[in-house]
């Protein structure tokens, strides 16, 4: 387990002072408290991946690491690609990128999903998966625009279950 | 910040009617965000699925994460034991 104390000093001081509670669950706002139970066995479910590792395909525009408050856009990753093709663009240097560069499955386990599908542990792999770049300091655009848009696309793709991986 | 971003995306997806589970390496942040389901893993930042090129460990972490989907004592915040 990583601890805040492992993060470099500037980042740690920032995180300790950051108003995370502002974005926590609020009883009077259903968007912050919504919970969807699993309605059928995982072996019948279509599963999608969402990561904040900043992964994108070579023919997609890379994430913009120069936006001070964070790039809240997303990239749609088709299910048929080889994960090792994905490039990583990250504003955050708070984490060690070498593991993901060696094996994209460390943050985007598409090959593992394929194996689980072959074994019948999951019903299907969603046709599209989604990548964000973390480091979104000011998340209002994420909350109002890009997160609901990704949720809408996942629902339109008849996804049942989403596995999310921050880095 | 990645953990906050994931928590916010996770809630939008639940709101749209899909069940979600996230993997977290920063328990301190995820406990503040309180997503519906999260699995804490004992690995460094940048290593949510444990180790590169270790498909056996990666699969075990995914199975542990998916197993939280069967629970209904929200929020389901569990630790992975390697």
PDB file of C-alpha atoms in Angstrom:
ATOM      1  CA  UNK A   1       0.000   0.000   0.000  1.00  0.00           C
ATOM      2  CA  UNK A   2       1.286   3.409  -0.906  1.00  0.00           C
ATOM      3  CA  UNK A   3       0.934   6.067   1.765  1.00  0.00           C
ATOM      4  CA  UNK A   4       0.737   9.803   1.453  1.00  0.00           C
ATOM      5  CA  UNK A   5       4.136   9.894   3.146  1.00  0.00           C
ATOM      6  CA  UNK A   6       5.612   8.120   0.083  1.00  0.00           C
ATOM      7  CA  UNK A   7       4.608  10.989  -2.197  1.00  0.00           C
ATOM      8  CA  UNK A   8       7.139  13.772  -2.681  1.00  0.00           C
ATOM      9  CA  UNK A   9       6.902  16.692  -0.282  1.00  0.00           C
ATOM     10  CA  UNK A  10       5.296  19.289  -2.566  1.00  0.00           C
ATOM     11  CA  UNK A  11       2.638  16.862  -3.772  1.00  0.00           C
ATOM     12  CA  UNK A  12       2.023  15.589  -0.237  1.00  0.00           C
ATOM     13  CA  UNK A  13       1.493  19.082   1.176  1.00  0.00           C
ATOM     14  CA  UNK A  14      -0.885  19.789  -1.689  1.00  0.00           C
ATOM     15  CA  UNK A  15      -2.859  16.583  -1.091  1.00  0.00           C
ATOM     16  CA  UNK A  16      -3.034  17.133   2.674  1.00  0.00           C
ATOM     17  CA  UNK A  17      -4.527  20.599   2.154  1.00  0.00           C
ATOM     18  CA  UNK A  18      -6.836  19.615  -0.708  1.00  0.00           C
ATOM     19  CA  UNK A  19     -10.576  19.828   0.083  1.00  0.00           C
ATOM     20  CA  UNK A  20     -11.415  16.202  -0.773  1.00  0.00           C
ATOM     21  CA  UNK A  21     -14.530  16.417   1.394  1.00  0.00           C
ATOM     22  CA  UNK A  22     -15.956  18.931  -1.055  1.00  0.00           C
ATOM     23  CA  UNK A  23     -16.237  16.077  -3.566  1.00  0.00           C
ATOM     24  CA  UNK A  24     -17.381  13.351  -1.164  1.00  0.00           C
ATOM     25  CA  UNK A  25     -20.889  11.877  -0.971  1.00  0.00           C
ATOM     26  CA  UNK A  26     -23.631  14.381  -0.105  1.00  0.00           C
ATOM     27  CA  UNK A  27     -27.017  13.070   1.079  1.00  0.00           C
ATOM     28  CA  UNK A  28     -28.992  15.653  -0.896  1.00  0.00           C
ATOM     29  CA  UNK A  29     -27.181  14.997  -4.191  1.00  0.00           C
ATOM     30  CA  UNK A  30     -28.047  11.619  -5.794  1.00  0.00           C
ATOM     31  CA  UNK A  31     -25.158  11.957  -8.251  1.00  0.00           C
ATOM     32  CA  UNK A  32     -22.729  11.684  -5.334  1.00  0.00           C
ATOM     33  CA  UNK A  33     -24.457   8.778  -3.575  1.00  0.00           C
ATOM     34  CA  UNK A  34     -25.797   6.623  -6.432  1.00  0.00           C
ATOM     35  CA  UNK A  35     -25.182   2.904  -6.075  1.00  0.00           C
ATOM     36  CA  UNK A  36     -26.145   0.285  -8.648  1.00  0.00           C
ATOM     37  CA  UNK A  37     -26.272  -3.287  -7.361  1.00  0.00           C
ATOM     38  CA  UNK A  38     -25.036  -6.144  -9.530  1.00  0.00           C
ATOM     39  CA  UNK A  39     -28.154  -7.577 -11.107  1.00  0.00           C
ATOM     40  CA  UNK A  40     -26.840 -10.826 -12.569  1.00  0.00           C
ATOM     41  CA  UNK A  41     -23.883 -13.186 -12.234  1.00  0.00           C
ATOM     42  CA  UNK A  42     -20.526 -11.805 -13.387  1.00  0.00           C
ATOM     43  CA  UNK A  43     -20.366 -14.690 -15.862  1.00  0.00           C
ATOM     44  CA  UNK A  44     -23.292 -13.022 -17.697  1.00  0.00           C
ATOM     45  CA  UNK A  45     -21.954  -9.468 -17.448  1.00  0.00           C
ATOM     46  CA  UNK A  46     -20.294  -7.247 -20.024  1.00  0.00           C
ATOM     47  CA  UNK A  47     -17.233  -5.640 -18.423  1.00  0.00           C
ATOM     48  CA  UNK A  48     -15.439  -2.378 -19.290  1.00  0.00           C
ATOM     49  CA  UNK A  49     -12.203  -0.813 -18.047  1.00  0.00           C
ATOM     50  CA  UNK A  50     -11.671   2.823 -17.069  1.00  0.00           C
ATOM     51  CA  UNK A  51      -8.200   4.009 -16.126  1.00  0.00           C
ATOM     52  CA  UNK A  52      -6.636   7.352 -15.212  1.00  0.00           C
ATOM     53  CA  UNK A  53      -3.184   6.273 -16.390  1.00  0.00           C
ATOM     54  CA  UNK A  54      -3.253   8.758 -19.289  1.00  0.00           C
ATOM     55  CA  UNK A  55      -3.120   6.041 -21.949  1.00  0.00           C
ATOM     56  CA  UNK A  56      -3.976   6.828 -25.569  1.00  0.00           C
ATOM     57  CA  UNK A  57      -3.534   5.239 -28.972  1.00  0.00           C
ATOM     58  CA  UNK A  58      -0.784   6.546 -31.276  1.00  0.00           C
ATOM     59  CA  UNK A  59      -3.412   7.988 -33.678  1.00  0.00           C
ATOM     60  CA  UNK A  60      -5.255   9.855 -30.895  1.00  0.00           C
ATOM     61  CA  UNK A  61      -4.276  13.298 -29.591  1.00  0.00           C
ATOM     62  CA  UNK A  62      -2.206  12.812 -26.448  1.00  0.00           C
ATOM     63  CA  UNK A  63      -3.414  14.219 -23.132  1.00  0.00           C
ATOM     64  CA  UNK A  64      -2.400  17.839 -22.610  1.00  0.00           C
ATOM     65  CA  UNK A  65       0.095  17.842 -19.761  1.00  0.00           C
ATOM     66  CA  UNK A  66       0.372  21.659 -19.857  1.00  0.00           C
ATOM     67  CA  UNK A  67      -3.144  22.451 -18.551  1.00  0.00           C
ATOM     68  CA  UNK A  68      -2.503  23.632 -15.010  1.00  0.00           C
ATOM     69  CA  UNK A  69      -5.805  22.495 -13.515  1.00  0.00           C
ATOM     70  CA  UNK A  70      -5.673  19.171 -15.377  1.00  0.00           C
ATOM     71  CA  UNK A  71      -6.892  17.784 -18.715  1.00  0.00           C
ATOM     72  CA  UNK A  72     -10.362  16.350 -18.031  1.00  0.00           C
ATOM     73  CA  UNK A  73     -10.820  14.873 -21.524  1.00  0.00           C
ATOM     74  CA  UNK A  74     -10.914  11.133 -22.201  1.00  0.00           C
ATOM     75  CA  UNK A  75      -9.849   8.710 -24.914  1.00  0.00           C
ATOM     76  CA  UNK A  76     -12.005   5.847 -26.161  1.00  0.00           C
ATOM     77  CA  UNK A  77     -10.032   2.622 -26.525  1.00  0.00           C
ATOM     78  CA  UNK A  78     -11.536  -0.091 -28.771  1.00  0.00           C
ATOM     79  CA  UNK A  79     -11.542  -3.570 -27.262  1.00  0.00           C
ATOM     80  CA  UNK A  80      -9.679  -5.214 -30.140  1.00  0.00           C
ATOM     81  CA  UNK A  81      -6.347  -3.402 -29.708  1.00  0.00           C
ATOM     82  CA  UNK A  82      -3.191  -4.765 -28.135  1.00  0.00           C
ATOM     83  CA  UNK A  83      -2.753  -2.854 -24.839  1.00  0.00           C
ATOM     84  CA  UNK A  84       0.996  -2.632 -25.388  1.00  0.00           C
ATOM     85  CA  UNK A  85       0.289  -0.235 -28.304  1.00  0.00           C
ATOM     86  CA  UNK A  86      -0.959   2.406 -25.882  1.00  0.00           C
ATOM     87  CA  UNK A  87       1.166   5.441 -25.146  1.00  0.00           C
ATOM     88  CA  UNK A  88       1.216   7.111 -21.744  1.00  0.00           C
ATOM     89  CA  UNK A  89       1.044  10.871 -21.238  1.00  0.00           C
ATOM     90  CA  UNK A  90       1.040  11.892 -17.610  1.00  0.00           C
ATOM     91  CA  UNK A  91       1.249  15.188 -15.852  1.00  0.00           C
ATOM     92  CA  UNK A  92       1.870  13.504 -12.542  1.00  0.00           C
ATOM     93  CA  UNK A  93       5.416  12.510 -11.628  1.00  0.00           C
ATOM     94  CA  UNK A  94       4.156  11.329  -8.247  1.00  0.00           C
ATOM     95  CA  UNK A  95       4.328   7.745  -9.418  1.00  0.00           C
ATOM     96  CA  UNK A  96       6.779   5.373 -11.021  1.00  0.00           C
ATOM     97  CA  UNK A  97       5.792   4.896 -14.680  1.00  0.00           C
ATOM     98  CA  UNK A  98       8.257   2.135 -15.509  1.00  0.00           C
ATOM     99  CA  UNK A  99       5.934  -0.731 -14.535  1.00  0.00           C
ATOM    100  CA  UNK A 100       3.107   0.385 -16.843  1.00  0.00           C
ATOM    101  CA  UNK A 101       5.546   1.099 -19.672  1.00  0.00           C
ATOM    102  CA  UNK A 102       6.775  -2.485 -19.347  1.00  0.00           C
ATOM    103  CA  UNK A 103       3.261  -3.992 -19.141  1.00  0.00           C
ATOM    104  CA  UNK A 104       0.155  -1.856 -19.843  1.00  0.00           C
ATOM    105  CA  UNK A 105      -1.954  -4.519 -18.125  1.00  0.00           C
ATOM    106  CA  UNK A 106      -0.622  -3.164 -14.833  1.00  0.00           C
ATOM    107  CA  UNK A 107      -3.135  -0.299 -15.220  1.00  0.00           C
ATOM    108  CA  UNK A 108      -5.232  -1.421 -18.191  1.00  0.00           C
ATOM    109  CA  UNK A 109      -5.700  -5.189 -17.805  1.00  0.00           C
ATOM    110  CA  UNK A 110      -7.342  -5.879 -21.157  1.00  0.00           C
ATOM    111  CA  UNK A 111      -5.356  -9.087 -21.700  1.00  0.00           C
ATOM    112  CA  UNK A 112      -6.483 -10.361 -18.287  1.00  0.00           C
ATOM    113  CA  UNK A 113     -10.136  -9.588 -19.202  1.00  0.00           C
ATOM    114  CA  UNK A 114      -9.692 -11.600 -22.405  1.00  0.00           C
ATOM    115  CA  UNK A 115      -8.443 -14.573 -20.380  1.00  0.00           C
ATOM    116  CA  UNK A 116     -11.358 -14.250 -17.945  1.00  0.00           C
ATOM    117  CA  UNK A 117     -13.748 -14.146 -20.886  1.00  0.00           C
ATOM    118  CA  UNK A 118     -12.169 -17.282 -22.384  1.00  0.00           C
ATOM    119  CA  UNK A 119     -12.573 -19.062 -19.042  1.00  0.00           C
ATOM    120  CA  UNK A 120     -16.194 -17.914 -18.766  1.00  0.00           C
ATOM    121  CA  UNK A 121     -15.563 -15.869 -15.600  1.00  0.00           C
ATOM    122  CA  UNK A 122     -17.071 -12.800 -17.267  1.00  0.00           C
ATOM    123  CA  UNK A 123     -19.787 -12.794 -19.920  1.00  0.00           C
ATOM    124  CA  UNK A 124     -18.324 -10.344 -22.421  1.00  0.00           C
ATOM    125  CA  UNK A 125     -15.779  -7.592 -22.927  1.00  0.00           C
ATOM    126  CA  UNK A 126     -17.284  -4.183 -23.676  1.00  0.00           C
ATOM    127  CA  UNK A 127     -16.601  -2.920 -27.192  1.00  0.00           C
ATOM    128  CA  UNK A 128     -14.953   0.263 -25.840  1.00  0.00           C
ATOM    129  CA  UNK A 129     -12.922   1.203 -22.772  1.00  0.00           C
ATOM    130  CA  UNK A 130     -11.921   4.649 -21.490  1.00  0.00           C
ATOM    131  CA  UNK A 131      -8.781   6.418 -20.413  1.00  0.00           C
ATOM    132  CA  UNK A 132      -8.367   9.673 -18.528  1.00  0.00           C
ATOM    133  CA  UNK A 133      -5.247  11.394 -17.277  1.00  0.00           C
ATOM    134  CA  UNK A 134      -5.409  11.818 -13.503  1.00  0.00           C
ATOM    135  CA  UNK A 135      -3.964  14.959 -11.935  1.00  0.00           C
ATOM    136  CA  UNK A 136      -7.285  16.779 -12.372  1.00  0.00           C
ATOM    137  CA  UNK A 137      -6.949  19.411  -9.661  1.00  0.00           C
ATOM    138  CA  UNK A 138     -10.107  21.270 -10.605  1.00  0.00           C
ATOM    139  CA  UNK A 139     -12.654  18.554 -11.419  1.00  0.00           C
ATOM    140  CA  UNK A 140     -15.800  20.568 -12.237  1.00  0.00           C
ATOM    141  CA  UNK A 141     -15.535  19.839 -15.980  1.00  0.00           C
ATOM    142  CA  UNK A 142     -14.924  16.171 -15.190  1.00  0.00           C
ATOM    143  CA  UNK A 143     -18.039  16.086 -12.965  1.00  0.00           C
ATOM    144  CA  UNK A 144     -20.286  18.043 -15.348  1.00  0.00           C
ATOM    145  CA  UNK A 145     -19.098  16.853 -18.749  1.00  0.00           C
ATOM    146  CA  UNK A 146     -16.570  14.103 -19.344  1.00  0.00           C
ATOM    147  CA  UNK A 147     -17.525  11.629 -16.581  1.00  0.00           C
ATOM    148  CA  UNK A 148     -21.273  11.709 -17.478  1.00  0.00           C
ATOM    149  CA  UNK A 149     -20.385  11.418 -21.182  1.00  0.00           C
ATOM    150  CA  UNK A 150     -18.284   8.291 -20.554  1.00  0.00           C
ATOM    151  CA  UNK A 151     -21.057   6.876 -18.328  1.00  0.00           C
ATOM    152  CA  UNK A 152     -23.561   7.516 -21.137  1.00  0.00           C
ATOM    153  CA  UNK A 153     -21.352   5.775 -23.716  1.00  0.00           C
ATOM    154  CA  UNK A 154     -20.820   2.782 -21.410  1.00  0.00           C
ATOM    155  CA  UNK A 155     -24.583   2.488 -20.840  1.00  0.00           C
ATOM    156  CA  UNK A 156     -25.233   2.737 -24.595  1.00  0.00           C
ATOM    157  CA  UNK A 157     -22.768  -0.149 -25.055  1.00  0.00           C
ATOM    158  CA  UNK A 158     -24.903  -2.251 -22.609  1.00  0.00           C
ATOM    159  CA  UNK A 159     -22.055  -2.503 -20.097  1.00  0.00           C
ATOM    160  CA  UNK A 160     -22.963  -4.096 -16.749  1.00  0.00           C
ATOM    161  CA  UNK A 161     -19.743  -3.785 -14.754  1.00  0.00           C
ATOM    162  CA  UNK A 162     -16.856  -1.289 -14.825  1.00  0.00           C
ATOM    163  CA  UNK A 163     -13.427  -1.845 -13.260  1.00  0.00           C
ATOM    164  CA  UNK A 164     -11.585   1.412 -12.531  1.00  0.00           C
ATOM    165  CA  UNK A 165      -7.855   1.734 -12.008  1.00  0.00           C
ATOM    166  CA  UNK A 166      -6.216   4.908 -10.752  1.00  0.00           C
ATOM    167  CA  UNK A 167      -2.457   5.117 -10.795  1.00  0.00           C
TER     168      UNK A 167
ATOM    169  CA  UNK B   1      -5.463  13.168  -7.601  1.00  0.00           C
ATOM    170  CA  UNK B   2      -5.954  10.081  -9.763  1.00  0.00           C
ATOM    171  CA  UNK B   3      -7.843   8.454  -6.913  1.00  0.00           C
ATOM    172  CA  UNK B   4     -10.222  11.390  -6.639  1.00  0.00           C
ATOM    173  CA  UNK B   5     -10.750  11.439 -10.425  1.00  0.00           C
ATOM    174  CA  UNK B   6     -11.548   7.728 -10.381  1.00  0.00           C
ATOM    175  CA  UNK B   7     -13.997   8.188  -7.490  1.00  0.00           C
ATOM    176  CA  UNK B   8     -15.855  10.932  -9.352  1.00  0.00           C
ATOM    177  CA  UNK B   9     -15.989   8.935 -12.610  1.00  0.00           C
ATOM    178  CA  UNK B  10     -17.064   5.881 -10.620  1.00  0.00           C
ATOM    179  CA  UNK B  11     -20.056   7.733  -9.159  1.00  0.00           C
ATOM    180  CA  UNK B  12     -21.151   9.036 -12.559  1.00  0.00           C
ATOM    181  CA  UNK B  13     -21.132   5.452 -13.881  1.00  0.00           C
ATOM    182  CA  UNK B  14     -23.146   4.143 -10.909  1.00  0.00           C
ATOM    183  CA  UNK B  15     -25.613   6.995 -11.433  1.00  0.00           C
ATOM    184  CA  UNK B  16     -26.010   5.857 -15.053  1.00  0.00           C
ATOM    185  CA  UNK B  17     -26.985   2.365 -13.832  1.00  0.00           C
ATOM    186  CA  UNK B  18     -23.833   0.251 -13.928  1.00  0.00           C
ATOM    187  CA  UNK B  19     -22.050  -1.474 -11.041  1.00  0.00           C
ATOM    188  CA  UNK B  20     -18.454  -0.390 -10.470  1.00  0.00           C
ATOM    189  CA  UNK B  21     -15.435  -1.392  -8.443  1.00  0.00           C
ATOM    190  CA  UNK B  22     -12.118   0.422  -8.246  1.00  0.00           C
ATOM    191  CA  UNK B  23      -8.628  -0.633  -7.235  1.00  0.00           C
ATOM    192  CA  UNK B  24      -6.818   1.746  -4.899  1.00  0.00           C
ATOM    193  CA  UNK B  25      -3.205   2.081  -3.818  1.00  0.00           C
ATOM    194  CA  UNK B  26      -3.908   5.204  -1.735  1.00  0.00           C
ATOM    195  CA  UNK B  27      -6.274   4.194   1.050  1.00  0.00           C
ATOM    196  CA  UNK B  28      -6.064   7.610   2.700  1.00  0.00           C
ATOM    197  CA  UNK B  29      -7.560   9.371  -0.336  1.00  0.00           C
ATOM    198  CA  UNK B  30     -10.093   6.672  -1.285  1.00  0.00           C
ATOM    199  CA  UNK B  31     -11.501   6.633   2.272  1.00  0.00           C
ATOM    200  CA  UNK B  32     -12.250  10.355   1.892  1.00  0.00           C
ATOM    201  CA  UNK B  33     -13.883   9.887  -1.507  1.00  0.00           C
ATOM    202  CA  UNK B  34     -15.850   6.803  -0.358  1.00  0.00           C
ATOM    203  CA  UNK B  35     -16.711   5.168  -3.698  1.00  0.00           C
ATOM    204  CA  UNK B  36     -19.345   2.390  -3.562  1.00  0.00           C
ATOM    205  CA  UNK B  37     -16.733  -0.377  -3.869  1.00  0.00           C
ATOM    206  CA  UNK B  38     -12.948  -0.292  -3.746  1.00  0.00           C
ATOM    207  CA  UNK B  39     -10.197  -2.839  -3.202  1.00  0.00           C
ATOM    208  CA  UNK B  40      -7.072  -1.550  -1.453  1.00  0.00           C
ATOM    209  CA  UNK B  41      -3.903  -3.185  -2.743  1.00  0.00           C
ATOM    210  CA  UNK B  42      -0.477  -3.129  -1.046  1.00  0.00           C
ATOM    211  CA  UNK B  43       1.482  -1.780  -4.028  1.00  0.00           C
ATOM    212  CA  UNK B  44       3.121   1.531  -4.951  1.00  0.00           C
ATOM    213  CA  UNK B  45       1.521   4.318  -6.960  1.00  0.00           C
ATOM    214  CA  UNK B  46       1.526   3.285 -10.616  1.00  0.00           C
ATOM    215  CA  UNK B  47       1.149  -0.439  -9.760  1.00  0.00           C
ATOM    216  CA  UNK B  48      -2.611  -0.982  -9.223  1.00  0.00           C
ATOM    217  CA  UNK B  49      -2.495  -4.536 -10.630  1.00  0.00           C
ATOM    218  CA  UNK B  50       0.511  -5.476  -8.521  1.00  0.00           C
ATOM    219  CA  UNK B  51       3.435  -6.324 -10.785  1.00  0.00           C
ATOM    220  CA  UNK B  52       4.196  -6.025 -14.509  1.00  0.00           C
ATOM    221  CA  UNK B  53       4.275  -9.329 -16.409  1.00  0.00           C
ATOM    222  CA  UNK B  54       2.719 -11.179 -13.466  1.00  0.00           C
ATOM    223  CA  UNK B  55      -0.559 -12.292 -14.987  1.00  0.00           C
ATOM    224  CA  UNK B  56      -1.288 -14.669 -12.119  1.00  0.00           C
ATOM    225  CA  UNK B  57      -1.165 -11.847  -9.529  1.00  0.00           C
ATOM    226  CA  UNK B  58      -3.034  -9.433 -11.821  1.00  0.00           C
ATOM    227  CA  UNK B  59      -5.820 -11.997 -12.262  1.00  0.00           C
ATOM    228  CA  UNK B  60      -6.057 -12.623  -8.516  1.00  0.00           C
ATOM    229  CA  UNK B  61      -6.422  -8.882  -7.861  1.00  0.00           C
ATOM    230  CA  UNK B  62      -9.147  -8.600 -10.499  1.00  0.00           C
ATOM    231  CA  UNK B  63     -11.046 -11.570  -9.068  1.00  0.00           C
ATOM    232  CA  UNK B  64     -10.811 -10.028  -5.581  1.00  0.00           C
ATOM    233  CA  UNK B  65     -12.108  -6.705  -6.953  1.00  0.00           C
ATOM    234  CA  UNK B  66     -14.979  -8.359  -8.839  1.00  0.00           C
ATOM    235  CA  UNK B  67     -15.906 -10.368  -5.732  1.00  0.00           C
ATOM    236  CA  UNK B  68     -16.872  -7.087  -4.008  1.00  0.00           C
ATOM    237  CA  UNK B  69     -19.701  -6.699  -6.537  1.00  0.00           C
ATOM    238  CA  UNK B  70     -21.707  -9.377  -4.722  1.00  0.00           C
ATOM    239  CA  UNK B  71     -21.770  -7.375  -1.475  1.00  0.00           C
ATOM    240  CA  UNK B  72     -24.445  -4.885  -0.508  1.00  0.00           C
ATOM    241  CA  UNK B  73     -23.007  -3.362   2.701  1.00  0.00           C
ATOM    242  CA  UNK B  74     -21.985  -0.087   1.056  1.00  0.00           C
ATOM    243  CA  UNK B  75     -19.461   1.375   0.873  1.00  0.00           C
ATOM    244  CA  UNK B  76     -17.523  -1.863   0.365  1.00  0.00           C
ATOM    245  CA  UNK B  77     -13.904  -0.945   1.077  1.00  0.00           C
ATOM    246  CA  UNK B  78     -11.756  -4.075   1.415  1.00  0.00           C
ATOM    247  CA  UNK B  79      -8.043  -4.851   1.499  1.00  0.00           C
ATOM    248  CA  UNK B  80      -6.404  -7.361  -0.843  1.00  0.00           C
ATOM    249  CA  UNK B  81      -4.174  -9.939   0.815  1.00  0.00           C
ATOM    250  CA  UNK B  82      -1.526 -11.240  -1.613  1.00  0.00           C
TER     251      UNK B  82
END
